[in-house]
Amino acid sequence: MSPAPLDPTRAQKLSAEFGLKPDEYDRVLAILGRTPSLTELGIFSVMWSEHCSYKSSRVWLRTLPTKAPWVIHGPGENAGVIAIGDGLAAIFKMESHNHPSFIEPYQGAATGVGGILRDVFTMGARPIANLNALRFGAPDAPRMKRIVDGVVRGIGGYGNCVGVPTVGGEVNFHPAYNGNPLVNAMTVGIAPADRIFLSAAAGIGNPVVYVGSKTGRDGIHGATMASTEFSADTEEKRPTVQIGDPFVEKLLIEACLELMATDMIVAIQDMGAAGLTSSSVEMAGKGGVGIELALDNVPQRETGMTAYEMMLSESQERMLMILKPGREAEAEAIFRKWELDFAVIGHLTDTGRIVIHHQGALEADIPLAPLESEAPLYRRPTAETPKQPALDAATIPDPVGVAPALETLVASLDLCSRRWIWDQYDSTVGGQTVQRPGGADAAVVKLEGLKRGLAMTTDCTPRYCLADPEEGGRQAVAEAWRNLTAVGALPLAITDNMNFGNPEKPEIMGQFAAAVRGMATACTALDFPVVSGNVSLYNETNGAAILPTPAIGGVGVLEDAAQAVGLALQPGLDLVVIGQTQGWLGQSLWLREIAGREEGAPPPVDLAAERRNGDFVRAQILSGHVAACHDVADGGLLVAVAEMAMGSGIGATLEAPAGLPPHAFWFGEDQGRYVLAVADSAALLAAAAASGVPAMRLGRSGGGDLVLGAGSSISVARLRDAHEGALPALMEAAG
């Protein structure tokens, strides 16, 4: 017996509406040997969507380095797992919720946080920190204030209520994101290294169990929506956005961790994109078994739901697990105690097929292996981004002077304080946060009961990626590595979120391929493997793509979290810059914000110098010789010093060397650099020379001004007012 097929004409029409190409639909017909039912067509369409199958990106992602002695599980599981010492593992991942956050900002962002939390605790980890990487359009663009406000409230509302601190992240504004804001959420958790839970189903006859919230009609075809461009009718897609409940998520975390303390679980998977479809198909597929589901048993919060709706719903706070036989009553007691739904909805078989029954009818009968083995895999045409020439700083005049430029830069959209955002997040719940947002280059969270701490960051410079995607991909990895190093942590691994436009356009696919090449080179050189990640393509509206944005989330370890350093200056310290300064102005913020030009090659990343300089800085921090440290990034050297000064209100007297135009020296964005505040610069300079590390004394901290020589100075309080006031004023004006 086969499921009731759709009318062939209707099936072909629906397949196009569901995002399947004609040749992909032909492949469905060949696999089934007949016309699919509505439920079967829905299953194929979501499993073969870009969002779930990575059909345009898999060929490139396979080139990334994913192994190291400390990597326990790399890509392929719900999240990446690395050993961090003391018998513990860090489990982490970053994932996008871009399309839903454009349609319904609050719920889109909130459910993005909920989804990434589930990816982490489904592997047995207790989440200890959330981070994010956000990109918004121009503040005066239509709906942008509403999007910014909704996204920030959604992240804070979910994370704060679920009791996991939001400790770090990054935010940028650019007109390229007017039609496609990016909301990338990251979670880090901790678990015993010998108690990691995986998703591969096993044990013929073992029960398939549904736990968490009830299933509704929210989020149906969300994965398909995330695999297409937006257009004028985007608002009509609101029903595909899920609704989250952080209080239920908190109960689900505790119930799952309690169950994980027993020996009942064989496999477990969260119901994320494509909901019950992806979780059941992936678990059975990874385990090489079949699965049979009885949808009458699925807890439902709406009446009259069809099999198609239940299989494709993306209702939140739900998990699917395989239990050992005979343990159902014990497991149910745990979930009932936490006031969560629990239902046995099927069992594993030896057929290698997914078979779905509902109300006495057979709704689907699909061989599982072809869902993966015959899923589309494209090596799409690529077009390389033309290289731009390096700019000669000596030929670029300074139109305003150093001090006025600094004041303009610290109040610019790229550099102004994000306090308005992070003040809406609870960054200290749990009581283990050592470095809060704004206080250091990376967040630091102490592990409860131990000295050990984890450092974590997110970073990317999309304007570099647009100018040269390969250099930009290399720089994004190096910058994350540098952020972790700047607090004293040893960088261990990354997760990535690859946000790009329409991959069917050769220039976009060329950006993606080049960015991956750059990332791979940097990960290899820095021993910084990729252990998890996410790809978000089709970030375009009416044909206009976002900037290529390969966001990087990095995690590192500190043997003693108390050794972490922040960036705030104290008086009476020498300031030393580590790394070579050549005054690189191409693609710099100074060039754009002050000179009104966006051009030139971005600063090159010398990975050998990155490794050498960073290892030296970390050793100095861990030796107790460094009072404050800040990596030099957007805005260049003077912006880095100004941020250190604004962190405490303490100024500094600085000197620029001869040989470079002052604006190039102070605002060039040469890579691989750090500013260190130390008690004895002579000793540091000698140690740097012995290690072959470029180093130069910049000046000395003290007073309330930044004194730039030749009578030029600016009040730190004035800088801070401009820096802190810009975003609140902008948000108020935008409303």
Coordinates of N, CA, C and O in Angstrom, one line a residue, residues 2 4 22-23 58 71 87 101 112 138 226 282 314 324 397 451 475-476 479 525 550 598 643 647 712-713 730:
S2 N 0.5 2.2 -0.8 CA 1.2 3.5 -0.8 C 0.3 4.6 -0.3 O -0.9 4.5 -0.4
A4 N -1.8 8.1 -0.4 CA -2.6 8.7 -1.4 C -1.8 9.8 -2.1 O -1.4 10.7 -1.5
P22 N 12.7 21.9 -11.1 CA 12.1 20.9 -11.9 C 12.9 19.6 -11.9 O 12.3 18.5 -11.8
D23 N 14.2 19.7 -12.0 CA 15.0 18.4 -12.0 C 15.1 17.8 -10.6 O 15.2 16.5 -10.5
R58 N 28.2 22.7 0.4 CA 28.9 21.6 1.0 C 30.2 21.3 0.3 O 31.2 21.0 1.0
V71 N 39.8 18.4 19.6 CA 38.4 18.3 19.0 C 37.8 16.9 19.3 O 38.4 15.9 18.9
G87 N 38.6 17.2 32.6 CA 37.6 16.2 32.2 C 36.3 16.8 31.6 O 35.3 16.2 31.5
S101 N 13.8 37.1 11.4 CA 14.0 38.3 12.2 C 13.6 39.5 11.3 O 13.3 40.6 11.9
G112 N 15.6 32.3 17.5 CA 17.0 32.0 17.2 C 17.8 31.7 18.4 O 18.6 30.7 18.4
A138 N 20.7 50.8 7.3 CA 20.9 52.2 7.7 C 19.7 52.6 8.7 O 18.6 52.2 8.5
A226 N 13.7 30.3 4.4 CA 15.1 30.7 4.6 C 16.0 30.4 3.5 O 17.2 30.7 3.5
E282 N 17.0 12.8 10.2 CA 18.4 12.8 10.4 C 18.8 11.8 11.5 O 19.9 11.1 11.3
E314 N 7.4 24.2 12.8 CA 8.7 24.5 13.5 C 8.3 25.1 14.9 O 9.0 26.0 15.4
K324 N 15.9 3.7 25.6 CA 16.0 2.3 25.8 C 14.6 1.7 26.1 O 13.8 2.3 26.7
P397 N 45.2 63.0 1.4 CA 45.3 64.1 2.3 C 44.4 63.9 3.5 O 43.4 63.3 3.5
K451 N 39.0 27.1 38.8 CA 39.7 28.3 38.4 C 39.5 28.5 36.9 O 39.6 29.7 36.4
Q475 N 40.9 37.4 7.6 CA 41.0 38.4 8.6 C 39.9 38.1 9.7 O 40.1 38.3 10.9
A476 N 38.7 37.6 9.3 CA 37.7 37.3 10.3 C 38.2 36.3 11.3 O 37.9 36.4 12.5
E479 N 41.0 37.8 13.5 CA 40.5 38.8 14.4 C 39.8 38.1 15.6 O 40.0 38.5 16.8
A525 N 46.8 27.8 9.9 CA 48.0 28.5 10.4 C 47.9 28.8 11.9 O 48.9 28.8 12.6
P550 N 31.0 36.4 6.6 CA 31.3 35.1 7.3 C 31.6 35.3 8.8 O 32.8 35.4 9.2
E598 N 35.4 54.9 -0.3 CA 35.4 53.4 0.0 C 36.1 52.7 -1.1 O 35.5 52.4 -2.1
E643 N 39.5 53.8 23.1 CA 38.6 52.9 23.8 C 39.1 52.4 25.1 O 38.4 52.2 26.1
G647 N 37.3 53.4 28.7 CA 36.9 52.4 29.6 C 37.1 52.7 31.1 O 36.5 52.1 31.9
S712 N 48.2 69.2 20.4 CA 46.9 68.6 20.1 C 46.4 67.7 21.2 O 47.2 66.8 21.5
S713 N 45.2 67.9 21.7 CA 44.7 67.0 22.7 C 43.2 67.0 22.6 O 42.6 67.9 22.0
L730 N 20.6 58.2 18.0 CA 20.2 57.7 16.7 C 18.9 56.9 16.7 O 18.0 57.1 15.9

